[in-house]
Amino acid sequence: MYLEQMIKENPGINLTVNAGELLEFGQSIAAQTAKTVLEKNHEKVYTRNEVIEKFKICSATLWRWDKMRLIESKKIGNRVFYPESEIKRLTSLKGGDK
């Protein structure tokens, strides 16, 4: 993210940002924090996009799996994460990676 990189490279800089940029920055920090907290259990977690990419499915399919409780998810705020154990379980049910 451009704003995050600018802050890291110039920690003493004063910035003027619009609301959209500030919201995006806040969501990025929240996602990083949530992922770090979940991974402190020594288990990797995956984002929705990572699961969608791994199983080559659409977001509607993942949403349906979640609602049918075919996959366990962890929610922090408006972010959803999937534990690696769930990914491995689904992979074994599907007969391995595609």
PDB file of N, CA and C in Angstrom:
ATOM      1  N   MET A   1       0.845  -1.175   0.000  1.00  0.00           N
ATOM      2  CA  MET A   1       0.000   0.000   0.000  1.00  0.00           C
ATOM      3  C   MET A   1       0.891   1.240   0.000  1.00  0.00           C
ATOM      4  N   TYR A   2       0.566   2.183  -0.811  1.00  0.00           N
ATOM      5  CA  TYR A   2       1.389   3.378  -0.998  1.00  0.00           C
ATOM      6  C   TYR A   2       1.503   4.210   0.276  1.00  0.00           C
ATOM      7  N   LEU A   3       0.407   4.448   0.968  1.00  0.00           N
ATOM      8  CA  LEU A   3       0.410   5.275   2.173  1.00  0.00           C
ATOM      9  C   LEU A   3       1.260   4.633   3.265  1.00  0.00           C
ATOM     10  N   GLU A   4       1.107   3.352   3.448  1.00  0.00           N
ATOM     11  CA  GLU A   4       1.881   2.628   4.461  1.00  0.00           C
ATOM     12  C   GLU A   4       3.376   2.702   4.168  1.00  0.00           C
ATOM     13  N   GLN A   5       3.745   2.535   2.918  1.00  0.00           N
ATOM     14  CA  GLN A   5       5.154   2.612   2.517  1.00  0.00           C
ATOM     15  C   GLN A   5       5.707   4.016   2.780  1.00  0.00           C
ATOM     16  N   MET A   6       4.931   5.043   2.457  1.00  0.00           N
ATOM     17  CA  MET A   6       5.368   6.422   2.659  1.00  0.00           C
ATOM     18  C   MET A   6       5.605   6.701   4.146  1.00  0.00           C
ATOM     19  N   ILE A   7       4.716   6.199   4.996  1.00  0.00           N
ATOM     20  CA  ILE A   7       4.851   6.414   6.439  1.00  0.00           C
ATOM     21  C   ILE A   7       6.086   5.702   6.976  1.00  0.00           C
ATOM     22  N   LYS A   8       6.331   4.478   6.514  1.00  0.00           N
ATOM     23  CA  LYS A   8       7.502   3.726   6.970  1.00  0.00           C
ATOM     24  C   LYS A   8       8.801   4.406   6.557  1.00  0.00           C
ATOM     25  N   GLU A   9       8.828   4.940   5.352  1.00  0.00           N
ATOM     26  CA  GLU A   9      10.042   5.574   4.838  1.00  0.00           C
ATOM     27  C   GLU A   9      10.263   6.969   5.420  1.00  0.00           C
ATOM     28  N   ASN A  10       9.198   7.652   5.833  1.00  0.00           N
ATOM     29  CA  ASN A  10       9.283   9.025   6.354  1.00  0.00           C
ATOM     30  C   ASN A  10       8.439   9.154   7.619  1.00  0.00           C
ATOM     31  N   PRO A  11       8.886   8.587   8.748  1.00  0.00           N
ATOM     32  CA  PRO A  11       8.045   8.570   9.945  1.00  0.00           C
ATOM     33  C   PRO A  11       7.698   9.945  10.510  1.00  0.00           C
ATOM     34  N   GLY A  12       8.457  10.984  10.210  1.00  0.00           N
ATOM     35  CA  GLY A  12       8.177  12.314  10.749  1.00  0.00           C
ATOM     36  C   GLY A  12       7.368  13.198   9.827  1.00  0.00           C
ATOM     37  N   ILE A  13       6.903  12.676   8.719  1.00  0.00           N
ATOM     38  CA  ILE A  13       6.211  13.474   7.707  1.00  0.00           C
ATOM     39  C   ILE A  13       4.779  13.813   8.152  1.00  0.00           C
ATOM     40  N   ASN A  14       4.321  14.998   7.802  1.00  0.00           N
ATOM     41  CA  ASN A  14       2.919  15.389   7.997  1.00  0.00           C
ATOM     42  C   ASN A  14       2.192  15.127   6.687  1.00  0.00           C
ATOM     43  N   LEU A  15       1.041  14.477   6.764  1.00  0.00           N
ATOM     44  CA  LEU A  15       0.295  14.098   5.568  1.00  0.00           C
ATOM     45  C   LEU A  15      -1.111  14.671   5.581  1.00  0.00           C
ATOM     46  N   THR A  16      -1.618  14.901   4.398  1.00  0.00           N
ATOM     47  CA  THR A  16      -3.027  15.200   4.213  1.00  0.00           C
ATOM     48  C   THR A  16      -3.574  14.074   3.353  1.00  0.00           C
ATOM     49  N   VAL A  17      -4.537  13.332   3.896  1.00  0.00           N
ATOM     50  CA  VAL A  17      -5.114  12.208   3.159  1.00  0.00           C
ATOM     51  C   VAL A  17      -6.623  12.381   3.101  1.00  0.00           C
ATOM     52  N   ASN A  18      -7.225  11.790   2.080  1.00  0.00           N
ATOM     53  CA  ASN A  18      -8.683  11.854   2.007  1.00  0.00           C
ATOM     54  C   ASN A  18      -9.278  10.697   2.813  1.00  0.00           C
ATOM     55  N   ALA A  19     -10.558  10.741   3.027  1.00  0.00           N
ATOM     56  CA  ALA A  19     -11.234   9.754   3.868  1.00  0.00           C
ATOM     57  C   ALA A  19     -11.083   8.340   3.319  1.00  0.00           C
ATOM     58  N   GLY A  20     -11.133   8.192   2.008  1.00  0.00           N
ATOM     59  CA  GLY A  20     -10.993   6.873   1.397  1.00  0.00           C
ATOM     60  C   GLY A  20      -9.632   6.260   1.664  1.00  0.00           C
ATOM     61  N   GLU A  21      -8.585   7.079   1.541  1.00  0.00           N
ATOM     62  CA  GLU A  21      -7.229   6.600   1.811  1.00  0.00           C
ATOM     63  C   GLU A  21      -7.066   6.228   3.281  1.00  0.00           C
ATOM     64  N   LEU A  22      -7.650   7.026   4.157  1.00  0.00           N
ATOM     65  CA  LEU A  22      -7.564   6.756   5.586  1.00  0.00           C
ATOM     66  C   LEU A  22      -8.296   5.463   5.938  1.00  0.00           C
ATOM     67  N   LEU A  23      -9.458   5.259   5.347  1.00  0.00           N
ATOM     68  CA  LEU A  23     -10.222   4.040   5.580  1.00  0.00           C
ATOM     69  C   LEU A  23      -9.442   2.819   5.099  1.00  0.00           C
ATOM     70  N   GLU A  24      -8.876   2.903   3.912  1.00  0.00           N
ATOM     71  CA  GLU A  24      -8.088   1.802   3.357  1.00  0.00           C
ATOM     72  C   GLU A  24      -6.890   1.488   4.253  1.00  0.00           C
ATOM     73  N   PHE A  25      -6.220   2.520   4.737  1.00  0.00           N
ATOM     74  CA  PHE A  25      -5.073   2.348   5.620  1.00  0.00           C
ATOM     75  C   PHE A  25      -5.500   1.673   6.929  1.00  0.00           C
ATOM     76  N   GLY A  26      -6.600   2.124   7.499  1.00  0.00           N
ATOM     77  CA  GLY A  26      -7.105   1.532   8.736  1.00  0.00           C
ATOM     78  C   GLY A  26      -7.485   0.075   8.560  1.00  0.00           C
ATOM     79  N   GLN A  27      -8.118  -0.249   7.447  1.00  0.00           N
ATOM     80  CA  GLN A  27      -8.505  -1.632   7.178  1.00  0.00           C
ATOM     81  C   GLN A  27      -7.280  -2.512   6.986  1.00  0.00           C
ATOM     82  N   SER A  28      -6.256  -1.966   6.359  1.00  0.00           N
ATOM     83  CA  SER A  28      -5.012  -2.704   6.170  1.00  0.00           C
ATOM     84  C   SER A  28      -4.367  -3.026   7.511  1.00  0.00           C
ATOM     85  N   ILE A  29      -4.321  -2.051   8.395  1.00  0.00           N
ATOM     86  CA  ILE A  29      -3.745  -2.268   9.729  1.00  0.00           C
ATOM     87  C   ILE A  29      -4.578  -3.289  10.501  1.00  0.00           C
ATOM     88  N   ALA A  30      -5.892  -3.180  10.429  1.00  0.00           N
ATOM     89  CA  ALA A  30      -6.770  -4.117  11.137  1.00  0.00           C
ATOM     90  C   ALA A  30      -6.572  -5.542  10.631  1.00  0.00           C
ATOM     91  N   ALA A  31      -6.454  -5.701   9.320  1.00  0.00           N
ATOM     92  CA  ALA A  31      -6.256  -7.032   8.745  1.00  0.00           C
ATOM     93  C   ALA A  31      -4.920  -7.623   9.176  1.00  0.00           C
ATOM     94  N   GLN A  32      -3.867  -6.808   9.154  1.00  0.00           N
ATOM     95  CA  GLN A  32      -2.551  -7.291   9.577  1.00  0.00           C
ATOM     96  C   GLN A  32      -2.572  -7.686  11.045  1.00  0.00           C
ATOM     97  N   THR A  33      -3.209  -6.886  11.873  1.00  0.00           N
ATOM     98  CA  THR A  33      -3.292  -7.170  13.304  1.00  0.00           C
ATOM     99  C   THR A  33      -4.091  -8.439  13.562  1.00  0.00           C
ATOM    100  N   ALA A  34      -5.222  -8.573  12.892  1.00  0.00           N
ATOM    101  CA  ALA A  34      -6.057  -9.758  13.066  1.00  0.00           C
ATOM    102  C   ALA A  34      -5.304 -11.016  12.667  1.00  0.00           C
ATOM    103  N   LYS A  35      -4.614 -10.952  11.556  1.00  0.00           N
ATOM    104  CA  LYS A  35      -3.866 -12.116  11.082  1.00  0.00           C
ATOM    105  C   LYS A  35      -2.758 -12.467  12.070  1.00  0.00           C
ATOM    106  N   THR A  36      -2.079 -11.472  12.605  1.00  0.00           N
ATOM    107  CA  THR A  36      -1.018 -11.705  13.582  1.00  0.00           C
ATOM    108  C   THR A  36      -1.581 -12.343  14.847  1.00  0.00           C
ATOM    109  N   VAL A  37      -2.711 -11.840  15.329  1.00  0.00           N
ATOM    110  CA  VAL A  37      -3.334 -12.387  16.538  1.00  0.00           C
ATOM    111  C   VAL A  37      -3.725 -13.840  16.317  1.00  0.00           C
ATOM    112  N   LEU A  38      -4.351 -14.128  15.194  1.00  0.00           N
ATOM    113  CA  LEU A  38      -4.777 -15.497  14.921  1.00  0.00           C
ATOM    114  C   LEU A  38      -3.589 -16.433  14.753  1.00  0.00           C
ATOM    115  N   GLU A  39      -2.512 -15.946  14.150  1.00  0.00           N
ATOM    116  CA  GLU A  39      -1.349 -16.798  13.924  1.00  0.00           C
ATOM    117  C   GLU A  39      -0.530 -17.013  15.193  1.00  0.00           C
ATOM    118  N   LYS A  40      -0.820 -16.268  16.259  1.00  0.00           N
ATOM    119  CA  LYS A  40      -0.121 -16.498  17.528  1.00  0.00           C
ATOM    120  C   LYS A  40      -0.489 -17.855  18.104  1.00  0.00           C
ATOM    121  N   ASN A  41      -1.556 -18.449  17.633  1.00  0.00           N
ATOM    122  CA  ASN A  41      -1.927 -19.807  18.037  1.00  0.00           C
ATOM    123  C   ASN A  41      -1.067 -20.827  17.303  1.00  0.00           C
ATOM    124  N   HIS A  42      -0.039 -20.358  16.622  1.00  0.00           N
ATOM    125  CA  HIS A  42       0.905 -21.190  15.874  1.00  0.00           C
ATOM    126  C   HIS A  42       0.237 -21.933  14.726  1.00  0.00           C
ATOM    127  N   GLU A  43      -0.838 -21.387  14.233  1.00  0.00           N
ATOM    128  CA  GLU A  43      -1.485 -21.966  13.064  1.00  0.00           C
ATOM    129  C   GLU A  43      -1.675 -20.861  12.037  1.00  0.00           C
ATOM    130  N   LYS A  44      -1.217 -21.134  10.836  1.00  0.00           N
ATOM    131  CA  LYS A  44      -1.374 -20.168   9.757  1.00  0.00           C
ATOM    132  C   LYS A  44      -2.858 -19.990   9.473  1.00  0.00           C
ATOM    133  N   VAL A  45      -3.231 -18.775   9.115  1.00  0.00           N
ATOM    134  CA  VAL A  45      -4.602 -18.503   8.709  1.00  0.00           C
ATOM    135  C   VAL A  45      -4.591 -17.933   7.295  1.00  0.00           C
ATOM    136  N   TYR A  46      -5.681 -18.153   6.591  1.00  0.00           N
ATOM    137  CA  TYR A  46      -5.824 -17.701   5.215  1.00  0.00           C
ATOM    138  C   TYR A  46      -6.960 -16.692   5.124  1.00  0.00           C
ATOM    139  N   THR A  47      -6.804 -15.723   4.245  1.00  0.00           N
ATOM    140  CA  THR A  47      -7.867 -14.762   3.981  1.00  0.00           C
ATOM    141  C   THR A  47      -8.860 -15.383   3.004  1.00  0.00           C
ATOM    142  N   ARG A  48      -9.989 -14.722   2.814  1.00  0.00           N
ATOM    143  CA  ARG A  48     -10.971 -15.206   1.835  1.00  0.00           C
ATOM    144  C   ARG A  48     -10.335 -15.361   0.452  1.00  0.00           C
ATOM    145  N   ASN A  49      -9.605 -14.325   0.036  1.00  0.00           N
ATOM    146  CA  ASN A  49      -9.006 -14.367  -1.300  1.00  0.00           C
ATOM    147  C   ASN A  49      -8.013 -15.507  -1.447  1.00  0.00           C
ATOM    148  N   GLU A  50      -7.257 -15.802  -0.399  1.00  0.00           N
ATOM    149  CA  GLU A  50      -6.295 -16.908  -0.463  1.00  0.00           C
ATOM    150  C   GLU A  50      -7.012 -18.249  -0.597  1.00  0.00           C
ATOM    151  N   VAL A  51      -8.130 -18.422   0.109  1.00  0.00           N
ATOM    152  CA  VAL A  51      -8.900 -19.665   0.024  1.00  0.00           C
ATOM    153  C   VAL A  51      -9.537 -19.792  -1.357  1.00  0.00           C
ATOM    154  N   ILE A  52     -10.091 -18.699  -1.849  1.00  0.00           N
ATOM    155  CA  ILE A  52     -10.702 -18.695  -3.181  1.00  0.00           C
ATOM    156  C   ILE A  52      -9.679 -19.093  -4.232  1.00  0.00           C
ATOM    157  N   GLU A  53      -8.482 -18.539  -4.127  1.00  0.00           N
ATOM    158  CA  GLU A  53      -7.424 -18.850  -5.087  1.00  0.00           C
ATOM    159  C   GLU A  53      -6.961 -20.301  -4.954  1.00  0.00           C
ATOM    160  N   LYS A  54      -6.806 -20.772  -3.729  1.00  0.00           N
ATOM    161  CA  LYS A  54      -6.312 -22.131  -3.495  1.00  0.00           C
ATOM    162  C   LYS A  54      -7.267 -23.174  -4.059  1.00  0.00           C
ATOM    163  N   PHE A  55      -8.563 -23.001  -3.839  1.00  0.00           N
ATOM    164  CA  PHE A  55      -9.540 -23.984  -4.288  1.00  0.00           C
ATOM    165  C   PHE A  55     -10.126 -23.664  -5.663  1.00  0.00           C
ATOM    166  N   LYS A  56      -9.714 -22.538  -6.231  1.00  0.00           N
ATOM    167  CA  LYS A  56     -10.207 -22.120  -7.552  1.00  0.00           C
ATOM    168  C   LYS A  56     -11.741 -22.093  -7.574  1.00  0.00           C
ATOM    169  N   ILE A  57     -12.294 -21.377  -6.600  1.00  0.00           N
ATOM    170  CA  ILE A  57     -13.740 -21.224  -6.479  1.00  0.00           C
ATOM    171  C   ILE A  57     -14.077 -19.733  -6.499  1.00  0.00           C
ATOM    172  N   CYS A  58     -15.347 -19.425  -6.624  1.00  0.00           N
ATOM    173  CA  CYS A  58     -15.758 -18.019  -6.580  1.00  0.00           C
ATOM    174  C   CYS A  58     -16.125 -17.644  -5.143  1.00  0.00           C
ATOM    175  N   SER A  59     -16.250 -16.360  -4.896  1.00  0.00           N
ATOM    176  CA  SER A  59     -16.553 -15.889  -3.541  1.00  0.00           C
ATOM    177  C   SER A  59     -17.918 -16.384  -3.068  1.00  0.00           C
ATOM    178  N   ALA A  60     -18.862 -16.551  -3.993  1.00  0.00           N
ATOM    179  CA  ALA A  60     -20.191 -17.046  -3.614  1.00  0.00           C
ATOM    180  C   ALA A  60     -20.114 -18.481  -3.098  1.00  0.00           C
ATOM    181  N   THR A  61     -19.255 -19.283  -3.696  1.00  0.00           N
ATOM    182  CA  THR A  61     -19.083 -20.666  -3.246  1.00  0.00           C
ATOM    183  C   THR A  61     -18.497 -20.699  -1.846  1.00  0.00           C
ATOM    184  N   LEU A  62     -17.482 -19.892  -1.589  1.00  0.00           N
ATOM    185  CA  LEU A  62     -16.884 -19.845  -0.254  1.00  0.00           C
ATOM    186  C   LEU A  62     -17.907 -19.344   0.761  1.00  0.00           C
ATOM    187  N   TRP A  63     -18.691 -18.361   0.396  1.00  0.00           N
ATOM    188  CA  TRP A  63     -19.736 -17.847   1.280  1.00  0.00           C
ATOM    189  C   TRP A  63     -20.729 -18.961   1.620  1.00  0.00           C
ATOM    190  N   ARG A  64     -21.108 -19.733   0.601  1.00  0.00           N
ATOM    191  CA  ARG A  64     -22.054 -20.832   0.799  1.00  0.00           C
ATOM    192  C   ARG A  64     -21.458 -21.908   1.713  1.00  0.00           C
ATOM    193  N   TRP A  65     -20.181 -22.259   1.490  1.00  0.00           N
ATOM    194  CA  TRP A  65     -19.510 -23.233   2.359  1.00  0.00           C
ATOM    195  C   TRP A  65     -19.519 -22.752   3.800  1.00  0.00           C
ATOM    196  N   ASP A  66     -19.264 -21.465   3.983  1.00  0.00           N
ATOM    197  CA  ASP A  66     -19.241 -20.879   5.324  1.00  0.00           C
ATOM    198  C   ASP A  66     -20.631 -20.953   5.963  1.00  0.00           C
ATOM    199  N   LYS A  67     -21.654 -20.578   5.217  1.00  0.00           N
ATOM    200  CA  LYS A  67     -23.023 -20.590   5.742  1.00  0.00           C
ATOM    201  C   LYS A  67     -23.504 -22.009   6.032  1.00  0.00           C
ATOM    202  N   MET A  68     -23.071 -22.986   5.240  1.00  0.00           N
ATOM    203  CA  MET A  68     -23.441 -24.386   5.446  1.00  0.00           C
ATOM    204  C   MET A  68     -22.543 -25.052   6.489  1.00  0.00           C
ATOM    205  N   ARG A  69     -21.593 -24.273   7.008  1.00  0.00           N
ATOM    206  CA  ARG A  69     -20.626 -24.741   8.008  1.00  0.00           C
ATOM    207  C   ARG A  69     -19.781 -25.903   7.505  1.00  0.00           C
ATOM    208  N   LEU A  70     -19.467 -25.858   6.219  1.00  0.00           N
ATOM    209  CA  LEU A  70     -18.553 -26.842   5.645  1.00  0.00           C
ATOM    210  C   LEU A  70     -17.110 -26.463   5.926  1.00  0.00           C
ATOM    211  N   ILE A  71     -16.882 -25.196   6.255  1.00  0.00           N
ATOM    212  CA  ILE A  71     -15.552 -24.702   6.584  1.00  0.00           C
ATOM    213  C   ILE A  71     -15.679 -23.770   7.790  1.00  0.00           C
ATOM    214  N   GLU A  72     -14.751 -23.920   8.729  1.00  0.00           N
ATOM    215  CA  GLU A  72     -14.756 -23.078   9.924  1.00  0.00           C
ATOM    216  C   GLU A  72     -14.029 -21.779   9.620  1.00  0.00           C
ATOM    217  N   SER A  73     -14.602 -20.683  10.054  1.00  0.00           N
ATOM    218  CA  SER A  73     -13.948 -19.389   9.860  1.00  0.00           C
ATOM    219  C   SER A  73     -13.856 -18.663  11.193  1.00  0.00           C
ATOM    220  N   LYS A  74     -12.911 -17.736  11.248  1.00  0.00           N
ATOM    221  CA  LYS A  74     -12.735 -16.880  12.423  1.00  0.00           C
ATOM    222  C   LYS A  74     -12.980 -15.453  11.966  1.00  0.00           C
ATOM    223  N   LYS A  75     -13.833 -14.732  12.676  1.00  0.00           N
ATOM    224  CA  LYS A  75     -14.126 -13.349  12.310  1.00  0.00           C
ATOM    225  C   LYS A  75     -13.519 -12.400  13.326  1.00  0.00           C
ATOM    226  N   ILE A  76     -12.853 -11.388  12.819  1.00  0.00           N
ATOM    227  CA  ILE A  76     -12.370 -10.289  13.645  1.00  0.00           C
ATOM    228  C   ILE A  76     -12.815  -9.020  12.942  1.00  0.00           C
ATOM    229  N   GLY A  77     -13.735  -8.302  13.567  1.00  0.00           N
ATOM    230  CA  GLY A  77     -14.318  -7.133  12.915  1.00  0.00           C
ATOM    231  C   GLY A  77     -15.077  -7.591  11.688  1.00  0.00           C
ATOM    232  N   ASN A  78     -14.784  -6.979  10.555  1.00  0.00           N
ATOM    233  CA  ASN A  78     -15.439  -7.400   9.318  1.00  0.00           C
ATOM    234  C   ASN A  78     -14.526  -8.281   8.472  1.00  0.00           C
ATOM    235  N   ARG A  79     -13.439  -8.750   9.053  1.00  0.00           N
ATOM    236  CA  ARG A  79     -12.493  -9.620   8.350  1.00  0.00           C
ATOM    237  C   ARG A  79     -12.753 -11.073   8.716  1.00  0.00           C
ATOM    238  N   VAL A  80     -12.634 -11.961   7.730  1.00  0.00           N
ATOM    239  CA  VAL A  80     -12.835 -13.389   7.941  1.00  0.00           C
ATOM    240  C   VAL A  80     -11.541 -14.108   7.594  1.00  0.00           C
ATOM    241  N   PHE A  81     -11.144 -15.026   8.467  1.00  0.00           N
ATOM    242  CA  PHE A  81      -9.934 -15.816   8.259  1.00  0.00           C
ATOM    243  C   PHE A  81     -10.273 -17.289   8.415  1.00  0.00           C
ATOM    244  N   TYR A  82      -9.494 -18.126   7.731  1.00  0.00           N
ATOM    245  CA  TYR A  82      -9.711 -19.562   7.754  1.00  0.00           C
ATOM    246  C   TYR A  82      -8.444 -20.250   8.250  1.00  0.00           C
ATOM    247  N   PRO A  83      -8.549 -21.064   9.326  1.00  0.00           N
ATOM    248  CA  PRO A  83      -7.368 -21.741   9.863  1.00  0.00           C
ATOM    249  C   PRO A  83      -6.810 -22.768   8.876  1.00  0.00           C
ATOM    250  N   GLU A  84      -5.499 -22.942   8.917  1.00  0.00           N
ATOM    251  CA  GLU A  84      -4.843 -23.891   8.021  1.00  0.00           C
ATOM    252  C   GLU A  84      -5.401 -25.299   8.192  1.00  0.00           C
ATOM    253  N   SER A  85      -5.780 -25.664   9.410  1.00  0.00           N
ATOM    254  CA  SER A  85      -6.335 -27.006   9.641  1.00  0.00           C
ATOM    255  C   SER A  85      -7.604 -27.223   8.810  1.00  0.00           C
ATOM    256  N   GLU A  86      -8.404 -26.176   8.639  1.00  0.00           N
ATOM    257  CA  GLU A  86      -9.609 -26.284   7.817  1.00  0.00           C
ATOM    258  C   GLU A  86      -9.261 -26.442   6.341  1.00  0.00           C
ATOM    259  N   ILE A  87      -8.246 -25.732   5.910  1.00  0.00           N
ATOM    260  CA  ILE A  87      -7.815 -25.829   4.512  1.00  0.00           C
ATOM    261  C   ILE A  87      -7.314 -27.237   4.234  1.00  0.00           C
ATOM    262  N   LYS A  88      -6.513 -27.784   5.158  1.00  0.00           N
ATOM    263  CA  LYS A  88      -5.995 -29.152   4.994  1.00  0.00           C
ATOM    264  C   LYS A  88      -7.134 -30.167   5.002  1.00  0.00           C
ATOM    265  N   ARG A  89      -8.107 -29.968   5.885  1.00  0.00           N
ATOM    266  CA  ARG A  89      -9.246 -30.886   5.958  1.00  0.00           C
ATOM    267  C   ARG A  89     -10.021 -30.887   4.644  1.00  0.00           C
ATOM    268  N   LEU A  90     -10.305 -29.713   4.122  1.00  0.00           N
ATOM    269  CA  LEU A  90     -11.030 -29.632   2.850  1.00  0.00           C
ATOM    270  C   LEU A  90     -10.218 -30.197   1.700  1.00  0.00           C
ATOM    271  N   THR A  91      -8.911 -29.954   1.729  1.00  0.00           N
ATOM    272  CA  THR A  91      -8.042 -30.483   0.677  1.00  0.00           C
ATOM    273  C   THR A  91      -8.088 -32.007   0.679  1.00  0.00           C
ATOM    274  N   SER A  92      -8.057 -32.613   1.869  1.00  0.00           N
ATOM    275  CA  SER A  92      -8.099 -34.077   1.944  1.00  0.00           C
ATOM    276  C   SER A  92      -9.453 -34.612   1.484  1.00  0.00           C
ATOM    277  N   LEU A  93     -10.529 -33.890   1.768  1.00  0.00           N
ATOM    278  CA  LEU A  93     -11.857 -34.306   1.316  1.00  0.00           C
ATOM    279  C   LEU A  93     -11.984 -34.242  -0.201  1.00  0.00           C
ATOM    280  N   LYS A  94     -11.315 -33.242  -0.790  1.00  0.00           N
ATOM    281  CA  LYS A  94     -11.375 -33.065  -2.243  1.00  0.00           C
ATOM    282  C   LYS A  94     -10.394 -33.979  -2.961  1.00  0.00           C
ATOM    283  N   GLY A  95      -9.552 -34.688  -2.216  1.00  0.00           N
ATOM    284  CA  GLY A  95      -8.594 -35.589  -2.843  1.00  0.00           C
ATOM    285  C   GLY A  95      -7.291 -34.917  -3.203  1.00  0.00           C
ATOM    286  N   GLY A  96      -6.928 -33.871  -2.498  1.00  0.00           N
ATOM    287  CA  GLY A  96      -5.655 -33.193  -2.751  1.00  0.00           C
ATOM    288  C   GLY A  96      -5.835 -31.927  -3.540  1.00  0.00           C
ATOM    289  N   ASP A  97      -4.705 -31.245  -3.779  1.00  0.00           N
ATOM    290  CA  ASP A  97      -4.723 -30.000  -4.551  1.00  0.00           C
ATOM    291  C   ASP A  97      -5.101 -30.282  -5.986  1.00  0.00           C
ATOM    292  N   LYS A  98      -5.730 -29.278  -6.602  1.00  0.00           N
ATOM    293  CA  LYS A  98      -6.081 -29.384  -8.026  1.00  0.00           C
ATOM    294  C   LYS A  98      -4.853 -29.272  -8.868  1.00  0.00           C
TER     295      LYS A  98
END
